[in-house]
Short mmCIF file of C-alpha atoms in Angstrom, two decimals:
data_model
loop_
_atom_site.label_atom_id
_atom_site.label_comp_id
_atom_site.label_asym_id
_atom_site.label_seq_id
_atom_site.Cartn_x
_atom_site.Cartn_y
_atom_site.Cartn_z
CA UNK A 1 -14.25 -7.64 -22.64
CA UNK A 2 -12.48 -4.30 -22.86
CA UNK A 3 -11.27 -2.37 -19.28
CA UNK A 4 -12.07 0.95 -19.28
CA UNK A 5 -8.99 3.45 -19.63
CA UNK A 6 -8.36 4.76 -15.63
CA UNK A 7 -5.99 7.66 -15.42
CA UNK A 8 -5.09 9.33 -12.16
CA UNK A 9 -3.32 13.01 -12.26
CA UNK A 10 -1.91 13.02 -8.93
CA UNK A 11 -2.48 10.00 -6.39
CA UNK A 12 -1.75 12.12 -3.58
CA UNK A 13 -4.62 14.97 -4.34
CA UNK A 14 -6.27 11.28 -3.78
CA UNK A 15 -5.21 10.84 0.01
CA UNK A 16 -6.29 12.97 2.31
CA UNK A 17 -3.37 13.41 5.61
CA UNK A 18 -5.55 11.91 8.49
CA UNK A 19 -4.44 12.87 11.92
CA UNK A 20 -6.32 9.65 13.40
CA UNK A 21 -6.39 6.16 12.42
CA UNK A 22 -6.09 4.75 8.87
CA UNK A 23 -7.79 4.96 5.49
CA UNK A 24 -8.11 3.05 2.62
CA UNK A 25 -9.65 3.85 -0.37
CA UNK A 26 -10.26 1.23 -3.21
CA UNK A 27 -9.09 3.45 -6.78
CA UNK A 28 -9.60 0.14 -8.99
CA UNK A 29 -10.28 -3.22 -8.97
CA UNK A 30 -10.45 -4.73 -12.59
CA UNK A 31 -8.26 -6.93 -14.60
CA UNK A 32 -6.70 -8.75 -11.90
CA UNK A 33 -5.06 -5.80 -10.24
CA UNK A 34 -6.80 -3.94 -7.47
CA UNK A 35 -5.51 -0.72 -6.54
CA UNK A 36 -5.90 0.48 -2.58
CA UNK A 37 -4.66 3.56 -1.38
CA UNK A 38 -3.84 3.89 2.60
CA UNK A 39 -3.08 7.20 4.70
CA UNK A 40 -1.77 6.18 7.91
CA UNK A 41 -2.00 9.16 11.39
CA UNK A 42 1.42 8.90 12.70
CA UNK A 43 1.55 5.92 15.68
CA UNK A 44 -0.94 3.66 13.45
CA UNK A 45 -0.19 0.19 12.35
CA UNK A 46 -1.37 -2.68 10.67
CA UNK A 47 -0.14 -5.39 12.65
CA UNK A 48 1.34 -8.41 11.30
CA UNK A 49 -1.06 -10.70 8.18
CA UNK A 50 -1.09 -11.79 4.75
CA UNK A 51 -2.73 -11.64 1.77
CA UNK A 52 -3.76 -14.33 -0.74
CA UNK A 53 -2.21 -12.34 -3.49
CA UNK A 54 1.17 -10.96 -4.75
CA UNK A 55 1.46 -7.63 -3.45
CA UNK A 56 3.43 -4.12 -4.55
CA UNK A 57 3.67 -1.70 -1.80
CA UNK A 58 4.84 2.17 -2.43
CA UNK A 59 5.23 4.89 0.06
CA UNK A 60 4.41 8.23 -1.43
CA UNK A 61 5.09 10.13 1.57
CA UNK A 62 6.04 9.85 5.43
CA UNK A 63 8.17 7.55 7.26
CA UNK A 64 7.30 4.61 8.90
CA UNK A 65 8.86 1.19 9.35
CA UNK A 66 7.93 -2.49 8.09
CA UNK A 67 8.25 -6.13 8.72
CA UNK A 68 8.01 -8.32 5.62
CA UNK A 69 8.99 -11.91 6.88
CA UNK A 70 11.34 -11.50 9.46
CA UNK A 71 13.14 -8.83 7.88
CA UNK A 72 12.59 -4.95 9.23
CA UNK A 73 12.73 -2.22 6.76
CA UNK A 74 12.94 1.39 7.21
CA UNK A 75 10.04 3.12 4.91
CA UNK A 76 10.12 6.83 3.12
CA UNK A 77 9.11 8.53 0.50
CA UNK A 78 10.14 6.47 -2.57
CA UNK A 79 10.02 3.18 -0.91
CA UNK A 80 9.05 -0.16 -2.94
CA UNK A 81 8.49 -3.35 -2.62
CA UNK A 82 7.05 -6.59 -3.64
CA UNK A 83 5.89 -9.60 -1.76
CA UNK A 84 4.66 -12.78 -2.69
CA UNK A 85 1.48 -14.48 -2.03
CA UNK A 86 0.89 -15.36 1.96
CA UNK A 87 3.82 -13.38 3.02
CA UNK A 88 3.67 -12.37 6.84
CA UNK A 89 4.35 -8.73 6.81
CA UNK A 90 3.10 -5.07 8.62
CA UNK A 91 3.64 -1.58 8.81
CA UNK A 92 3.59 1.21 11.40
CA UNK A 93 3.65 4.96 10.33
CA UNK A 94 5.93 7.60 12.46
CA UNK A 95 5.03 10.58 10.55
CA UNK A 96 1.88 11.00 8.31
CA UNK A 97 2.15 8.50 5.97
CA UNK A 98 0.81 7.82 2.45
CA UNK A 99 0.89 4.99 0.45
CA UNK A 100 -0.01 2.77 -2.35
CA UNK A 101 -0.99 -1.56 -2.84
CA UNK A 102 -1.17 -3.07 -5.54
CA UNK A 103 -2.88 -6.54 -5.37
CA UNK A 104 -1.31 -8.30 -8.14
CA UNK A 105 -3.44 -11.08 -10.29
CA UNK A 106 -3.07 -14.31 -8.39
CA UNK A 107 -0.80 -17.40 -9.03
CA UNK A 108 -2.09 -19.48 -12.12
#
């Protein structure tokens, strides 16, 4: 079985800027990888929890802060970063904030 090409122009024409709460919006979920974009309202958070799978975060836009482990990390435009399986982590926005996950394939 063949995936279907999936090309995106601009993830951020994607994403609308919410001023309340957070949303997510599933782009793909084939092949192992799933592809979730979030736009966080400045104050919002998704408190601490895990995920069964390897995970890539990347901010597109905003600020914000997160806790992966026990280590806090200042977040901006730019920021990356992978964690593996069943890693405790969360994030809080402080501006608008935009960002990408990528759910990688799980372990083998």
């Amino acid at each position: 079985m063949t995936d279907a090409e999936l090309f995106i122009p601009d993830l951020l024409a994607e994403m609308p800027v919410v001023t309340r709460g957070i949303h997510s919006q599933t782009l793909d979920d084939g092949s192992g990888l799933r592809l979730v974009l979030f736009s966080f309202a400045p104050g919002e958070e998704l408190s601490e929890h895990t995920a069964a799978r390897p995970a890539v975060v990347h901010i597109l836009d905003g600020e914000g802060a997160a806790v992966v482990g026990d280590t806090r990390h200042d977040l901006r435009s730019g920021t990356w970063f992978r964690m593996p399986a069943r890693m405790a982590h969360s994030i809080r926005a402080v501006t608008p904030l935009r960002m990408i996950l990528y759910l990688l394939p799980g372990e083998r």
